């Protein structure tokens, strides 16, 4: 495949034609915050809105997970506008995320903590009140637990379950702030026949919304 | 002319003219009852029955026909009476009793009942023509020309009135030629953004077939009803327009996406499509052209976001209605991954006129960059709720005051909300803005798809902004962070303000969040959601400040910030009207026989204010609550019920 050359944060980068800016940057060791993107996820979801970058000559920041590289493109991953959008977007996400890190199984793997560490935006927002959703936790499945109050609706699990595994167990329901991760027909997770030992949704979840249940104490 | 298309059209036209002779014959007796949804909700079906029964009773050989809406929804139920000796006469505000009187007086005795005449459809000494109404001098009816006159259930009638002539002409020309014609005409999309129609066509034609054509009849804006009314009144204009567009882009399958809440529009369309198929206007060989086109109706569940083009396509494909990121544009990768052109009902329905009359006639009215006419649905505090069609360039003032008849009940105009939840509120000093895609944008509103809601002095602008934010928040598809969560925080801030908990920081946060939601959201639902907030902040900031700094709602609409009060000097004492009207028994009589409102019980339903006779006018609204004069407690307070 043809390669294109572009500049990201002053660094010359080559990438295969059609690759999205986010992955070209990542391969070059340049961090762009992102929560909903996956290299195989086509078309890109574009839901978390944290991956904004500036492209020289363009009037507005664009999401790097959706924008393909182009020859001679000059990209900066930071600018006043980008920083403001990233801060605002992350604070919004955190204002609905149950911050129960002490008991959350995501621990060090947490995608939110990574974004916070890299962007220096605090996990607990100082400006926005916390919106409690109080959604029921589903522990009906033998291996997997689902706590939608930690979910940031990146949709990676829905995508992996539907398009990679082909099981179609997970989906979205409702609208507005009530939008939530749910299962097909809103049945308890345990009522579905997940493929044996498939933990793809748990593995891909950037938060502790889907987690391995602790083995039952005998 | 001898090509097969023209021959076929001429045969259809001749057959239709013959079949419709009784409808055109000036000496036949004909009653057309407006039975679009607006008419039906005012009792048009009962009126129709009454006309049939009266004609029978008086042994008059006449026909009663269902037609759509002429745009005067405020005057429904309406009927147009045709009979020898009088011009076709439009009557308004009818009821079944009047039907009987009209049959006797107008149809039998050739004597109009002037109190209920709106106007005649032709010049005549006995009945003033509709054209003399001031609004008709300003309106320019193209899309609405046949609405309320043609029988929406009859393709013959539509053809006899000119339908499918534009199609016949189009099919005789190369598609490229039509793209240029539409480009010269300057037709822009009427579903919101005003995107030039020809450009979508040109783009889609570059990508390989199969291609699809979609009509967006989702019409989700609160207060908008023009697409529904239009379909119910003249469905063949839309079908003809779609066949023309399909021919140009080379689509052999089209969809009309209508919300399921429009059952009548769906039925009218189903019937019209079946009739068009029967006459070979749809199907494998459209009008003998050798080209095929099939049309299918898809019913949406009424989600506002499904009006957004990519969400609409996802919904047709059977997925959750969520917008997707662009590029690629749907002209390249659209429905089922194929090149797709999607347009609003009015955009597509403009094509028959454009191709029948030509680009020059089409662009003869309009402004530099907005050609032709615009259709609006007037709603809210307007005397003439209904549809209007004006040349682009008409000022808002003319539309609202001359055509719309101004604000009813002697109230004063406060703002006009244009463009629905994505639009903005413009105050009086912006009313000389011309109706034009770019001029409205500049003023902070937008053309939108034609919803226009009028607000008067009793409407609080903060509450208006809150109302729209509540709508967009509830209708957000939930996919992206800014729209899903950002609009919720904005809504909470606005709720705080209308309930009296606002602080100056609320305003700062509201502005910051508005800017972020606008800049950060994925689709136009989120990007435009802050518009009602930003425009009210721009034009009515004083109202926000009154709520925050003085706990005062200047319009006395925000329940937490005002109270009803009975002015003792005005109260008639002996009158009990307010007491009887109160559903929660909050009004009591004190020792001086004056009426007093128990503020703890009052639910602010406005019943007492309406009930108090105009001679006394003793009930008033007071804001802030601190201005409420001290009131004596209820004499039996504390004793409890009996
Ligand atoms: C949230 C949202 C709702 C929309 N609703 C409608 C609608 O009900 N009807 C409509 O024609 N366009 C609607 N649009 C605009 C469409 O996305 C699209 O631009 C339009 O239908 C294109 O048609 P046009 O080129 O004829 O204007 C909506 C857009 C958004 C973002
Ligand atoms: S990573 Fe780009 S929007 Fe989520």
Short mmCIF file of C-alpha atoms in Angstrom, two decimals, chain A residues 2-209:
data_model
loop_
_atom_site.label_atom_id
_atom_site.label_comp_id
_atom_site.label_asym_id
_atom_site.label_seq_id
_atom_site.Cartn_x
_atom_site.Cartn_y
_atom_site.Cartn_z
CA UNK A 2 1.18 3.49 -0.76
CA UNK A 3 2.74 5.41 2.09
CA UNK A 4 2.15 9.05 2.84
CA UNK A 5 4.34 11.40 4.79
CA UNK A 6 2.99 13.93 7.20
CA UNK A 7 4.04 15.93 10.21
CA UNK A 8 2.60 15.38 13.65
CA UNK A 9 3.76 17.72 16.40
CA UNK A 10 6.80 18.61 14.33
CA UNK A 11 7.77 14.98 13.87
CA UNK A 12 7.88 13.49 10.36
CA UNK A 13 5.69 10.44 10.22
CA UNK A 14 4.98 7.96 7.45
CA UNK A 15 1.78 5.98 7.39
CA UNK A 16 -0.10 3.79 4.95
CA UNK A 17 -2.65 5.61 2.87
CA UNK A 18 -6.09 5.60 4.46
CA UNK A 19 -4.80 5.09 7.98
CA UNK A 20 -6.45 7.32 10.55
CA UNK A 21 -4.38 10.05 12.15
CA UNK A 22 -4.85 8.57 15.62
CA UNK A 23 -3.05 5.32 14.73
CA UNK A 24 -0.36 7.02 12.70
CA UNK A 25 0.40 9.17 15.74
CA UNK A 26 0.28 6.25 18.12
CA UNK A 27 2.75 4.25 16.03
CA UNK A 28 5.07 7.22 16.10
CA UNK A 29 4.84 7.29 19.87
CA UNK A 30 2.68 10.39 20.00
CA UNK A 31 -0.18 10.16 22.46
CA UNK A 32 -3.68 11.33 21.57
CA UNK A 33 -6.36 10.67 24.17
CA UNK A 34 -8.97 8.20 22.97
CA UNK A 35 -11.51 5.85 24.50
CA UNK A 36 -13.77 4.55 21.76
CA UNK A 37 -11.39 3.87 18.88
CA UNK A 38 -9.97 0.53 17.81
CA UNK A 39 -7.81 -0.01 14.72
CA UNK A 40 -10.24 -2.62 13.39
CA UNK A 41 -13.38 -0.67 14.14
CA UNK A 42 -14.67 0.50 10.74
CA UNK A 43 -16.29 2.86 10.26
CA UNK A 44 -14.88 4.57 13.35
CA UNK A 45 -17.42 5.16 16.12
CA UNK A 46 -16.40 8.72 16.95
CA UNK A 47 -18.36 8.84 20.18
CA UNK A 48 -15.98 9.78 22.99
CA UNK A 49 -14.79 12.96 21.24
CA UNK A 50 -11.44 13.04 23.08
CA UNK A 51 -9.14 12.54 20.10
CA UNK A 52 -9.37 16.04 18.66
CA UNK A 53 -6.35 17.42 16.82
CA UNK A 54 -5.64 20.49 14.71
CA UNK A 55 -4.75 20.19 11.04
CA UNK A 56 -2.96 23.16 9.50
CA UNK A 57 -5.26 25.11 7.23
CA UNK A 58 -8.45 23.62 8.61
CA UNK A 59 -10.86 25.88 10.39
CA UNK A 60 -11.79 23.56 13.25
CA UNK A 61 -10.25 20.73 15.25
CA UNK A 62 -11.14 17.26 13.95
CA UNK A 63 -11.35 13.83 15.57
CA UNK A 64 -8.17 11.96 14.71
CA UNK A 65 -9.81 8.54 14.88
CA UNK A 66 -11.97 9.41 11.89
CA UNK A 67 -9.62 11.51 9.78
CA UNK A 68 -7.32 9.69 7.36
CA UNK A 69 -3.71 10.76 6.89
CA UNK A 70 -2.84 12.75 3.80
CA UNK A 71 0.41 13.65 2.11
CA UNK A 72 1.99 16.75 3.53
CA UNK A 73 -0.60 17.16 6.30
CA UNK A 74 0.61 19.17 9.27
CA UNK A 75 -1.03 18.06 12.48
CA UNK A 76 -0.73 19.27 16.05
CA UNK A 77 -2.16 17.24 18.86
CA UNK A 78 -2.27 20.23 21.19
CA UNK A 79 -3.70 23.70 20.87
CA UNK A 80 -5.79 25.92 23.04
CA UNK A 81 -8.96 24.75 21.31
CA UNK A 82 -8.00 21.08 21.40
CA UNK A 83 -7.01 21.22 25.05
CA UNK A 84 -10.29 22.87 25.93
CA UNK A 85 -12.34 20.26 24.06
CA UNK A 86 -10.39 17.39 25.60
CA UNK A 87 -10.73 18.81 29.09
CA UNK A 88 -14.39 19.52 28.64
CA UNK A 89 -15.16 16.15 27.06
CA UNK A 90 -13.28 14.23 29.72
CA UNK A 91 -14.91 16.19 32.54
CA UNK A 92 -18.31 15.46 31.03
CA UNK A 93 -17.54 11.75 30.89
CA UNK A 94 -16.29 11.74 34.44
CA UNK A 95 -19.41 13.56 35.62
CA UNK A 96 -21.46 10.44 34.95
CA UNK A 97 -18.85 7.83 35.80
CA UNK A 98 -19.07 6.26 39.24
CA UNK A 99 -15.64 6.92 40.66
CA UNK A 100 -15.34 3.85 42.88
CA UNK A 101 -11.69 3.10 42.08
CA UNK A 102 -11.11 1.45 45.46
CA UNK A 103 -13.40 -1.44 44.62
CA UNK A 104 -13.36 -1.19 40.82
CA UNK A 105 -11.81 -4.22 39.12
CA UNK A 106 -10.30 -2.09 36.32
CA UNK A 107 -7.49 -1.01 38.62
CA UNK A 108 -4.31 -0.15 36.70
CA UNK A 109 -5.87 -1.08 33.38
CA UNK A 110 -8.37 1.75 33.57
CA UNK A 111 -8.55 3.75 30.36
CA UNK A 112 -9.91 6.76 32.23
CA UNK A 113 -6.93 6.90 34.56
CA UNK A 114 -4.64 6.72 31.55
CA UNK A 115 -6.35 9.68 29.90
CA UNK A 116 -6.26 11.59 33.19
CA UNK A 117 -2.56 10.86 33.71
CA UNK A 118 -1.60 11.81 30.18
CA UNK A 119 -3.75 14.93 29.86
CA UNK A 120 -3.45 16.08 33.47
CA UNK A 121 -7.21 16.49 33.70
CA UNK A 122 -8.33 15.33 37.13
CA UNK A 123 -10.58 12.31 37.46
CA UNK A 124 -12.92 14.17 39.73
CA UNK A 125 -14.17 17.29 37.99
CA UNK A 126 -14.13 20.46 39.98
CA UNK A 127 -16.63 22.27 37.77
CA UNK A 128 -19.43 19.86 37.00
CA UNK A 129 -21.74 18.21 39.49
CA UNK A 130 -21.85 14.42 39.49
CA UNK A 131 -24.94 13.03 37.82
CA UNK A 132 -25.97 9.80 39.47
CA UNK A 133 -27.69 7.31 37.27
CA UNK A 134 -28.25 4.59 39.83
CA UNK A 135 -28.58 1.84 37.24
CA UNK A 136 -28.90 -1.75 38.43
CA UNK A 137 -25.76 -3.88 38.45
CA UNK A 138 -26.14 -7.17 36.57
CA UNK A 139 -24.29 -10.10 38.07
CA UNK A 140 -26.50 -12.81 36.58
CA UNK A 141 -23.79 -14.14 34.29
CA UNK A 142 -21.53 -16.82 35.80
CA UNK A 143 -18.29 -15.08 34.79
CA UNK A 144 -19.07 -11.51 33.81
CA UNK A 145 -20.41 -8.63 35.84
CA UNK A 146 -21.91 -5.50 34.30
CA UNK A 147 -22.04 -2.17 36.12
CA UNK A 148 -23.53 0.38 33.73
CA UNK A 149 -22.81 3.20 36.19
CA UNK A 150 -19.15 2.92 35.27
CA UNK A 151 -19.83 2.73 31.56
CA UNK A 152 -18.83 5.66 29.35
CA UNK A 153 -20.67 4.30 26.28
CA UNK A 154 -17.61 3.90 24.07
CA UNK A 155 -19.47 0.98 22.51
CA UNK A 156 -16.33 -1.13 22.14
CA UNK A 157 -18.02 -4.11 23.81
CA UNK A 158 -21.09 -3.80 21.60
CA UNK A 159 -18.87 -3.72 18.55
CA UNK A 160 -16.66 -6.61 19.60
CA UNK A 161 -19.61 -8.78 20.62
CA UNK A 162 -21.54 -8.04 17.46
CA UNK A 163 -18.94 -7.76 14.74
CA UNK A 164 -15.93 -9.68 16.02
CA UNK A 165 -17.55 -12.46 18.04
CA UNK A 166 -20.83 -12.45 16.16
CA UNK A 167 -22.85 -13.04 19.32
CA UNK A 168 -24.83 -9.77 19.36
CA UNK A 169 -25.54 -10.00 23.08
CA UNK A 170 -24.81 -6.39 23.97
CA UNK A 171 -26.49 -3.25 22.69
CA UNK A 172 -27.51 0.29 23.56
CA UNK A 173 -30.90 1.28 24.87
CA UNK A 174 -32.76 4.52 25.64
CA UNK A 175 -31.81 8.03 24.62
CA UNK A 176 -30.30 11.15 26.11
CA UNK A 177 -28.50 10.77 29.42
CA UNK A 178 -30.53 7.60 29.95
CA UNK A 179 -28.67 5.90 27.11
CA UNK A 180 -27.16 2.79 28.57
CA UNK A 181 -25.37 -0.39 27.83
CA UNK A 182 -27.81 -3.22 27.89
CA UNK A 183 -28.28 -6.70 26.56
CA UNK A 184 -30.39 -7.85 23.67
CA UNK A 185 -34.05 -7.46 24.70
CA UNK A 186 -32.84 -6.14 28.08
CA UNK A 187 -32.70 -9.70 29.43
CA UNK A 188 -30.20 -10.28 32.23
CA UNK A 189 -26.72 -11.02 30.88
CA UNK A 190 -26.93 -14.51 32.36
CA UNK A 191 -29.91 -15.36 30.17
CA UNK A 192 -27.77 -15.14 27.05
CA UNK A 193 -25.61 -17.88 25.61
CA UNK A 194 -22.24 -16.21 25.43
CA UNK A 195 -19.66 -18.39 23.66
CA UNK A 196 -17.79 -20.41 26.29
CA UNK A 197 -14.93 -18.49 27.87
CA UNK A 198 -15.45 -15.51 25.60
CA UNK A 199 -14.24 -12.55 27.58
CA UNK A 200 -13.77 -10.22 24.66
CA UNK A 201 -16.15 -7.59 26.03
CA UNK A 202 -14.45 -7.60 29.39
CA UNK A 203 -11.02 -7.40 27.82
CA UNK A 204 -11.90 -4.49 25.59
CA UNK A 205 -13.81 -2.43 28.19
CA UNK A 206 -11.70 0.63 29.05
CA UNK A 207 -13.44 1.00 32.42
CA UNK A 208 -14.69 -1.41 35.04
CA UNK A 209 -18.18 -1.53 33.58
#
